[in-house]
Short mmCIF file of C-alpha atoms and ligand atoms in Angstrom, two decimals:
data_model
loop_
_atom_site.label_atom_id
_atom_site.label_comp_id
_atom_site.label_asym_id
_atom_site.label_seq_id
_atom_site.Cartn_x
_atom_site.Cartn_y
_atom_site.Cartn_z
CA UNK A 1 52.18 -185.06 74.70
CA UNK A 2 54.84 -182.56 75.57
CA UNK A 3 55.03 -178.81 75.17
CA UNK A 4 58.44 -177.50 74.18
CA UNK A 5 59.91 -174.06 74.82
CA UNK A 6 63.00 -172.61 73.16
CA UNK A 7 64.57 -169.16 72.64
CA UNK A 8 67.81 -167.44 71.68
CA UNK A 9 68.91 -169.63 68.79
CA UNK A 10 70.29 -166.56 67.03
CA UNK A 11 70.20 -168.40 63.69
CA UNK A 12 72.28 -166.80 60.97
CA UNK A 13 73.96 -167.81 57.71
CA UNK A 14 77.47 -167.57 59.16
CA UNK A 15 76.92 -170.29 61.77
CA UNK A 16 75.30 -173.20 59.90
CA UNK A 17 76.05 -175.50 62.86
CA UNK A 18 73.31 -173.78 64.89
CA UNK A 19 70.83 -174.45 62.13
CA UNK A 20 71.94 -178.11 62.06
CA UNK A 21 71.28 -178.34 65.79
CA UNK A 22 67.84 -176.79 65.32
CA UNK A 23 67.00 -179.05 62.37
CA UNK A 24 67.88 -182.11 64.43
CA UNK A 25 65.61 -180.83 67.21
CA UNK A 26 62.74 -180.26 64.72
CA UNK A 27 63.09 -183.70 63.15
CA UNK A 28 63.37 -185.37 66.51
CA UNK A 29 61.53 -183.99 69.57
CA UNK A 30 59.43 -181.29 67.97
CA UNK A 31 57.56 -183.71 65.68
CA UNK A 32 56.13 -185.59 68.62
CA UNK A 33 55.26 -182.53 70.70
CA UNK A 34 51.85 -180.97 71.19
CA UNK A 35 53.26 -177.47 70.85
CA UNK A 36 56.49 -175.62 70.21
CA UNK A 37 56.84 -172.18 71.76
CA UNK A 38 59.64 -170.03 70.34
CA UNK A 39 60.21 -167.18 72.78
CA UNK A 40 62.25 -164.77 70.70
CA UNK A 41 65.66 -164.31 69.11
CA UNK A 42 65.11 -167.22 66.79
CA UNK A 43 67.21 -165.20 64.34
CA UNK A 44 70.34 -163.15 64.93
CA UNK A 45 68.71 -160.38 62.96
CA UNK A 46 65.51 -160.04 61.01
CA UNK A 47 65.03 -157.23 58.54
CA UNK A 48 61.38 -157.64 57.58
CA UNK A 49 59.08 -160.25 56.08
CA UNK A 50 60.08 -159.05 52.60
CA UNK A 51 63.71 -159.98 53.28
CA UNK A 52 63.49 -163.72 53.89
CA UNK A 53 66.99 -164.66 52.87
CA UNK A 54 69.07 -167.79 53.49
CA UNK A 55 68.39 -169.58 56.72
CA UNK A 56 65.28 -167.47 57.38
CA UNK A 57 63.47 -168.91 54.34
CA UNK A 58 64.66 -172.36 55.25
CA UNK A 59 63.27 -172.10 58.79
CA UNK A 60 59.95 -170.76 57.46
CA UNK A 61 59.68 -173.94 55.35
CA UNK A 62 60.70 -176.17 58.26
CA UNK A 63 58.06 -174.68 60.55
CA UNK A 64 55.43 -175.13 57.84
CA UNK A 65 56.32 -178.79 57.66
CA UNK A 66 56.25 -179.15 61.43
CA UNK A 67 52.81 -177.64 61.81
CA UNK A 68 51.17 -179.04 58.68
CA UNK A 69 52.67 -182.49 58.35
CA UNK A 70 53.31 -183.28 62.02
CA UNK A 71 50.51 -181.18 63.55
CA UNK A 72 52.74 -179.55 66.16
CA UNK A 73 51.28 -176.15 67.05
CA UNK A 74 53.98 -173.53 66.55
CA UNK A 75 53.95 -170.30 68.54
CA UNK A 76 56.30 -167.37 68.17
CA UNK A 77 57.00 -164.38 70.40
CA UNK A 78 59.42 -161.73 69.17
CA UNK A 79 62.75 -161.09 70.84
CA UNK A 80 64.92 -158.01 70.67
CA UNK A 81 66.50 -159.21 67.42
CA UNK A 82 63.54 -160.49 65.45
CA UNK A 83 60.84 -158.05 66.54
CA UNK A 84 60.03 -157.29 62.90
CA UNK A 85 58.89 -160.85 62.28
CA UNK A 86 55.25 -160.81 61.21
CA UNK A 87 52.63 -163.15 59.87
CA UNK A 88 54.10 -162.97 56.37
CA UNK A 89 57.14 -164.86 57.65
CA UNK A 90 55.03 -167.94 57.96
CA UNK A 91 51.27 -168.31 57.84
CA UNK A 92 51.06 -171.35 60.07
CA UNK A 93 52.84 -169.67 62.98
CA UNK A 94 50.71 -168.38 65.84
CA UNK A 95 52.14 -165.01 66.90
CA UNK A 96 52.09 -164.15 70.60
CA UNK A 97 52.47 -160.75 72.23
CA UNK A 98 55.25 -160.40 74.77
CA UNK A 99 53.98 -161.32 78.25
CA UNK A 100 51.28 -163.78 77.29
CA UNK A 101 49.67 -166.13 79.78
CA UNK A 102 48.98 -169.71 78.72
CA UNK A 103 47.21 -172.29 80.84
CA UNK A 104 48.99 -175.60 81.21
CA UNK A 105 47.56 -178.25 83.52
CA UNK A 106 45.28 -175.62 85.03
CA UNK A 107 48.23 -173.43 85.97
CA UNK A 108 48.86 -169.98 84.59
CA UNK A 109 52.24 -169.64 82.93
CA UNK A 110 53.63 -166.27 81.85
CA UNK A 111 55.67 -166.34 78.66
CA UNK A 112 57.99 -163.46 77.86
CA UNK A 113 61.22 -162.88 75.97
CA UNK A 114 62.32 -160.88 79.03
CA UNK A 115 64.37 -158.05 77.54
CA UNK A 116 61.65 -155.76 78.95
CA UNK A 117 62.47 -157.09 82.43
CA UNK A 118 66.10 -155.96 82.24
CA UNK A 119 65.17 -152.55 83.61
CA UNK A 120 68.58 -151.91 85.21
CA UNK A 121 69.94 -151.47 81.70
CA UNK A 122 68.53 -148.00 81.20
CA UNK A 123 70.37 -147.38 77.94
CA UNK A 124 69.00 -150.56 76.40
CA UNK A 125 65.43 -149.77 77.50
CA UNK A 126 65.68 -146.45 75.65
CA UNK A 127 66.72 -148.20 72.43
CA UNK A 128 64.02 -150.80 72.96
CA UNK A 129 61.31 -148.13 73.06
CA UNK A 130 62.55 -146.75 69.76
CA UNK A 131 62.76 -150.12 68.02
CA UNK A 132 59.28 -151.16 69.16
CA UNK A 133 57.74 -147.87 68.03
CA UNK A 134 55.46 -148.50 65.06
CA UNK A 135 56.41 -145.25 63.32
CA UNK A 136 60.09 -146.11 63.55
CA UNK A 137 59.35 -149.60 62.23
CA UNK A 138 57.45 -148.16 59.27
CA UNK A 139 60.39 -145.90 58.47
CA UNK A 140 62.83 -148.79 58.77
CA UNK A 141 60.78 -151.08 56.52
CA UNK A 142 60.57 -148.34 53.88
CA UNK A 143 64.36 -148.51 53.44
CA UNK A 144 65.89 -150.79 50.83
CA UNK A 145 67.10 -154.16 52.05
CA UNK A 146 70.75 -153.20 51.67
CA UNK A 147 70.15 -150.04 53.71
CA UNK A 148 68.50 -152.16 56.39
CA UNK A 149 71.47 -154.56 56.41
CA UNK A 150 73.86 -151.63 56.89
CA UNK A 151 71.74 -150.28 59.74
CA UNK A 152 71.55 -153.68 61.44
CA UNK A 153 75.31 -154.18 61.22
CA UNK A 154 75.95 -150.82 62.81
CA UNK A 155 73.39 -151.45 65.54
CA UNK A 156 74.93 -154.83 66.23
CA UNK A 157 78.40 -153.32 66.69
CA UNK A 158 77.05 -150.73 69.08
CA UNK A 159 75.16 -153.39 71.00
CA UNK A 160 78.29 -155.53 71.32
CA UNK A 161 80.25 -152.56 72.65
CA UNK A 162 77.49 -151.90 75.14
CA UNK A 163 77.31 -155.55 76.25
CA UNK A 164 81.06 -155.63 76.81
CA UNK A 165 81.17 -152.46 78.83
CA UNK A 166 77.97 -152.94 80.86
CA UNK A 167 78.21 -154.67 84.20
CA UNK A 168 77.04 -158.25 84.08
CA UNK A 169 74.45 -157.65 86.78
CA UNK A 170 72.49 -155.06 84.80
CA UNK A 171 72.19 -157.48 81.87
CA UNK A 172 70.04 -159.80 84.00
CA UNK A 173 66.36 -159.37 84.82
CA UNK A 174 65.45 -156.97 87.61
CA UNK A 175 63.77 -158.78 90.52
CA UNK A 176 61.20 -156.03 91.06
CA UNK A 177 60.21 -156.14 87.38
CA UNK A 178 59.80 -159.92 87.69
CA UNK A 179 57.67 -159.61 90.84
CA UNK A 180 55.50 -156.94 89.19
CA UNK A 181 54.87 -159.15 86.17
CA UNK A 182 53.85 -162.07 88.42
CA UNK A 183 51.47 -159.73 90.29
CA UNK A 184 50.04 -158.23 87.14
CA UNK A 185 49.16 -161.60 85.60
CA UNK A 186 48.12 -163.41 88.81
CA UNK A 187 50.39 -166.30 87.94
CA UNK A 188 53.04 -168.24 89.79
CA UNK A 189 54.96 -169.61 86.80
CA UNK A 190 57.09 -167.69 84.34
CA UNK A 191 59.25 -168.90 81.48
CA UNK A 192 61.63 -166.74 79.46
CA UNK A 193 64.85 -166.44 77.48
CA UNK A 194 67.07 -163.49 76.55
CA UNK A 195 69.56 -163.53 79.42
CA UNK A 196 71.32 -166.74 78.30
CA UNK A 197 71.42 -167.80 81.95
CA UNK A 198 69.54 -171.09 81.99
CA UNK A 199 68.13 -172.25 85.30
CA UNK A 200 65.08 -172.42 87.55
CA UNK A 201 64.57 -169.84 90.30
CA UNK A 202 62.04 -169.96 93.10
CA UNK A 203 60.80 -167.17 95.32
CA UNK A 204 58.38 -167.40 98.19
CA UNK A 205 55.60 -164.87 98.78
CA UNK A 206 53.06 -164.89 101.61
CA UNK A 207 50.67 -167.05 99.61
CA UNK A 208 52.63 -168.98 97.08
CA UNK A 209 55.89 -170.26 95.64
CA UNK A 210 56.78 -168.61 92.35
CA UNK A 211 58.95 -170.28 89.74
CA UNK A 212 60.87 -168.48 87.04
CA UNK A 213 62.32 -170.78 84.41
CA UNK A 214 65.05 -169.49 82.12
CA UNK A 215 66.06 -170.96 78.77
CA UNK A 216 69.63 -171.12 77.53
CA UNK A 217 70.98 -170.04 74.15
CA UNK A 218 71.99 -172.37 71.31
CA UNK A 219 75.52 -171.20 70.56
CA UNK A 220 77.27 -174.37 71.70
CA UNK A 221 74.38 -176.70 72.54
CA UNK A 222 70.63 -176.91 72.27
CA UNK A 223 68.53 -175.72 75.21
CA UNK A 224 64.89 -176.56 75.67
CA UNK A 225 62.34 -176.68 78.46
CA UNK A 226 59.88 -179.55 78.22
CA UNK A 227 56.51 -179.54 79.91
CA UNK A 228 54.60 -182.73 80.61
CA UNK A 229 51.63 -183.00 82.98
CA UNK A 230 52.63 -180.08 85.16
CA UNK A 231 56.34 -180.88 85.29
CA UNK A 232 58.99 -178.75 83.66
CA UNK A 233 62.45 -179.93 82.78
CA UNK A 234 65.40 -178.01 81.34
CA UNK A 235 67.20 -180.11 78.77
CA UNK A 236 70.51 -179.32 77.09
CA UNK A 237 72.19 -181.46 74.44
MN1 LIG B 1 67.23 -161.40 73.46
#
């Protein structure tokens, strides 16, 4: 059976076509898979487990069905947009910390969303530290849902301005940060999303070949990496 990896769907109520693409994927491939790993930014924004509105509630139900009826193990790692997603989103989901190692075919594979690896973007890393701070999160979740929506809209505008003005190079992962993560986990495989730059990259060290596999986003097509018996394949539809 296959293991499937996806990220960066950025599901939201204004783009129902992305949800349609995801639903097709769930009803097709995902049902027959051993596991589905969602590596962050499943949602465009996520305002707390007490604010499951629209497509968010729908996806919670879909993932319940996938894991209970079809026995596909569903894993979730937060991205920079849905870092507030917790167990109350969906009880059947297995939550993973960022930079988790899983063993597949006796090989160690590092899973990460990868926004933490974009260390050249100093301004973003500052914001990231704030958003991942538990005190800040408590404060945010104590706001009313409409206050949270207003905050998220403002943050999104600022982030878009930043993305447009920042040089494209700094929006990618930093090679040193990648190498350090390989070293730290004693692994030679890594799989991540976030950059929306799908592809496989290999680097050679003294002792080994390292592979970094990058998922694409779902804005215009689906993007998935399939694992079967030690082989990985990037599939777009
Ligand atoms: Mn991201």
